[in-house]
GROMACS .gro file of C-alpha atoms in nm:
model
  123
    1UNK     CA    1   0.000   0.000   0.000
    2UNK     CA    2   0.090   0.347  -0.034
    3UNK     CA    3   0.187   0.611   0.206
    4UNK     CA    4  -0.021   0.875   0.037
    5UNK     CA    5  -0.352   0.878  -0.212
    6UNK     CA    6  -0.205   0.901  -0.564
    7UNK     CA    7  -0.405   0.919  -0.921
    8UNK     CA    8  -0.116   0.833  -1.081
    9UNK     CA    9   0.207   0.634  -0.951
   10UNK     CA   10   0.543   0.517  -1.113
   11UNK     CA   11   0.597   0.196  -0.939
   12UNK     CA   12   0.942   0.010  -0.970
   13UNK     CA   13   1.236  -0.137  -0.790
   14UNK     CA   14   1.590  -0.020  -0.825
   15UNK     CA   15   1.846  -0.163  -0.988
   16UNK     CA   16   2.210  -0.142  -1.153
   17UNK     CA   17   2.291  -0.265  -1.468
   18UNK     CA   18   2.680  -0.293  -1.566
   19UNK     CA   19   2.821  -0.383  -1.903
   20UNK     CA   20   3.182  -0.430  -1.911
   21UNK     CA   21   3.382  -0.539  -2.243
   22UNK     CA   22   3.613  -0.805  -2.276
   23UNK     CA   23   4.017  -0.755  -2.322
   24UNK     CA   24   4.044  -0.538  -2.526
   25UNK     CA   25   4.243  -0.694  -2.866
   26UNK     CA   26   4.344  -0.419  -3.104
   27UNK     CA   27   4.642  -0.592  -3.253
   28UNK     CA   28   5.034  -0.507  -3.260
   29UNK     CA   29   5.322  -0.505  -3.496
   30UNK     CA   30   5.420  -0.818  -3.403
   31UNK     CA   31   5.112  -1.021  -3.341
   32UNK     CA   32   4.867  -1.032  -3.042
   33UNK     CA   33   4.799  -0.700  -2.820
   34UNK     CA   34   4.744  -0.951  -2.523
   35UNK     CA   35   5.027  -0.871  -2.203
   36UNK     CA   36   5.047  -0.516  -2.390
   37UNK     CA   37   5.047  -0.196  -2.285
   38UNK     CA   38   4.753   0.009  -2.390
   39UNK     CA   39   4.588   0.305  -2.351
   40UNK     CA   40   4.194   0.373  -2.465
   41UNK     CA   41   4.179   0.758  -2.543
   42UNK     CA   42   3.806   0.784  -2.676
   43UNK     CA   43   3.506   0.620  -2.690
   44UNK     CA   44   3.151   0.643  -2.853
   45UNK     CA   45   2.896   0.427  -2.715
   46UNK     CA   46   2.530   0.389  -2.917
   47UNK     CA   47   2.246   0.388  -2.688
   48UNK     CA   48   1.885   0.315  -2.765
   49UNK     CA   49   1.571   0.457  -2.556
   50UNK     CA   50   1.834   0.545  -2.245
   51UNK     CA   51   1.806   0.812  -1.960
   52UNK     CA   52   2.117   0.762  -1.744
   53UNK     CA   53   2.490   0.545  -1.757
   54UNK     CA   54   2.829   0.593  -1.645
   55UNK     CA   55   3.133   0.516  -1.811
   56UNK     CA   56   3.476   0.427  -1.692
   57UNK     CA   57   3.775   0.199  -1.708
   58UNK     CA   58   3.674  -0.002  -1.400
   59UNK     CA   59   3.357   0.014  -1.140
   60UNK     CA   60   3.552   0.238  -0.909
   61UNK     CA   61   3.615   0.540  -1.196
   62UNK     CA   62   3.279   0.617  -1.324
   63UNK     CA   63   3.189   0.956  -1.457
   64UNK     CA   64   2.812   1.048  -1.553
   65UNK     CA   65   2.791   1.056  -1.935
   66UNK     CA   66   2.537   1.386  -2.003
   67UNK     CA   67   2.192   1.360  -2.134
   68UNK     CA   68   2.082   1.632  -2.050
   69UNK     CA   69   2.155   1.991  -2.211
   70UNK     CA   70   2.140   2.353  -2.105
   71UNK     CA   71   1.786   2.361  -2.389
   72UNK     CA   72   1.631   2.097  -2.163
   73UNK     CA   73   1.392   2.202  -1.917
   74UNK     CA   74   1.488   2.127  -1.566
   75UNK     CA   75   1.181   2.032  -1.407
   76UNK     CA   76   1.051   1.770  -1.711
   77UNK     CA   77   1.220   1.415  -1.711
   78UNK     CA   78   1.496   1.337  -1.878
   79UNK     CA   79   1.366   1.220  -2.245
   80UNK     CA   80   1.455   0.923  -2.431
   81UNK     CA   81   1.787   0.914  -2.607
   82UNK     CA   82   1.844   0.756  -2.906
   83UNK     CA   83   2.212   0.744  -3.084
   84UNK     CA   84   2.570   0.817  -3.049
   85UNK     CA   85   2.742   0.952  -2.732
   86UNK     CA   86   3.093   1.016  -2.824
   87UNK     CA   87   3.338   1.115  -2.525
   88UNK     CA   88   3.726   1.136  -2.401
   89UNK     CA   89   3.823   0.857  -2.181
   90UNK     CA   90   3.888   0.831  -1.791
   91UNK     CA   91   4.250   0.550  -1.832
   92UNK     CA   92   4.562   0.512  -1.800
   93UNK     CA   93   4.809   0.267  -1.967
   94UNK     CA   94   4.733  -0.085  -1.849
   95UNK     CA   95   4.733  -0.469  -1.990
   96UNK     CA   96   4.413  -0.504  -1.986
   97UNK     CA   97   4.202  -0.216  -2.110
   98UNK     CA   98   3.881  -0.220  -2.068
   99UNK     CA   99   3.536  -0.044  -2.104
  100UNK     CA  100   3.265  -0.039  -1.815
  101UNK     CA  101   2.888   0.092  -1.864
  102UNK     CA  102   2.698   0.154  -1.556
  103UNK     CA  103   2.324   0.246  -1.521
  104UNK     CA  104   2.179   0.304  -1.142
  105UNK     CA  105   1.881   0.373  -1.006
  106UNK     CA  106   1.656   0.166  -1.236
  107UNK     CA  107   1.679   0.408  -1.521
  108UNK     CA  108   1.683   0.250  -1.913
  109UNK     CA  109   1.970   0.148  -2.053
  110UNK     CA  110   2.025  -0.019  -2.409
  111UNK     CA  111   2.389  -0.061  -2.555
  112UNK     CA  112   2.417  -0.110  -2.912
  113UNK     CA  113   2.751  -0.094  -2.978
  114UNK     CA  114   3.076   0.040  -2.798
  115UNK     CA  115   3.314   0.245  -3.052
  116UNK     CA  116   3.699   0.258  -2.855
  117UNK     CA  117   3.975   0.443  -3.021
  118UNK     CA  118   4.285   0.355  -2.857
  119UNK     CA  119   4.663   0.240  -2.914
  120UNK     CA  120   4.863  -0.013  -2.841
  121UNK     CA  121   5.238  -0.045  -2.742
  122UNK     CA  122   5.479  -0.297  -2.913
  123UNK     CA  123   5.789  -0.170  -2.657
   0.00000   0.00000   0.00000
């Protein structure tokens, strides 16, 4: 039951959905990129009918990925997007690169595709 009388109630539970990538395997000069060094710079990720994510390296470095703009109006939801979301990214140099997708708090979250520009390091 409800604390309150309500005409019209959003019921639902939270939640947190995470989509992380495999190793990432780019290739080097001389063969596999696994044991590497390498470095992810950039990434675009396509979203479909999504509200809110995160995107980092690892679960511990998140940052909030914008979908909202200053033409939005503050006190209306958040509205569906639909498309590409391209964006610098939070790493370092590591062995195994990696790309995390986070969405909290029950809001939608669809991941078409994740787009990683990045380099590998033969030394």
């Amino acid at each position: 039951t409800l604390d309150n009388e309500a005409s019209i109630a959003h019921v639902g539970l939270d939640y947190t959905t995470t989509v992380e990538t495999l190793r990432m395997e780019a290739g080097g000069d001389d063969g596999t990129a696994q044991g590497k060094v390498k470095r992810i710079h950039g990434v675009t990720i396509r979203f479909v009918d999504t509200t809110g994510a995160k995107i980092g390296p690892n679960l511990d470095n998140l940052d909030p990925i914008p979908f909202r703009d200053s033409t939005m109006s503050m006190d209306r939801p958040i509205p569906f997007f639909d498309g590409d979301k391209e964006m610098a990214f939070p790493a370092g140099y590591e062995n195994d690169a990696k790309v995390v997708v986070q969405s909290e708090s029950g809001l939608p979250m669809q991941v078409t595709a994740i787009i990683r520009r990045s380099n590998t390091f033969d030394a």
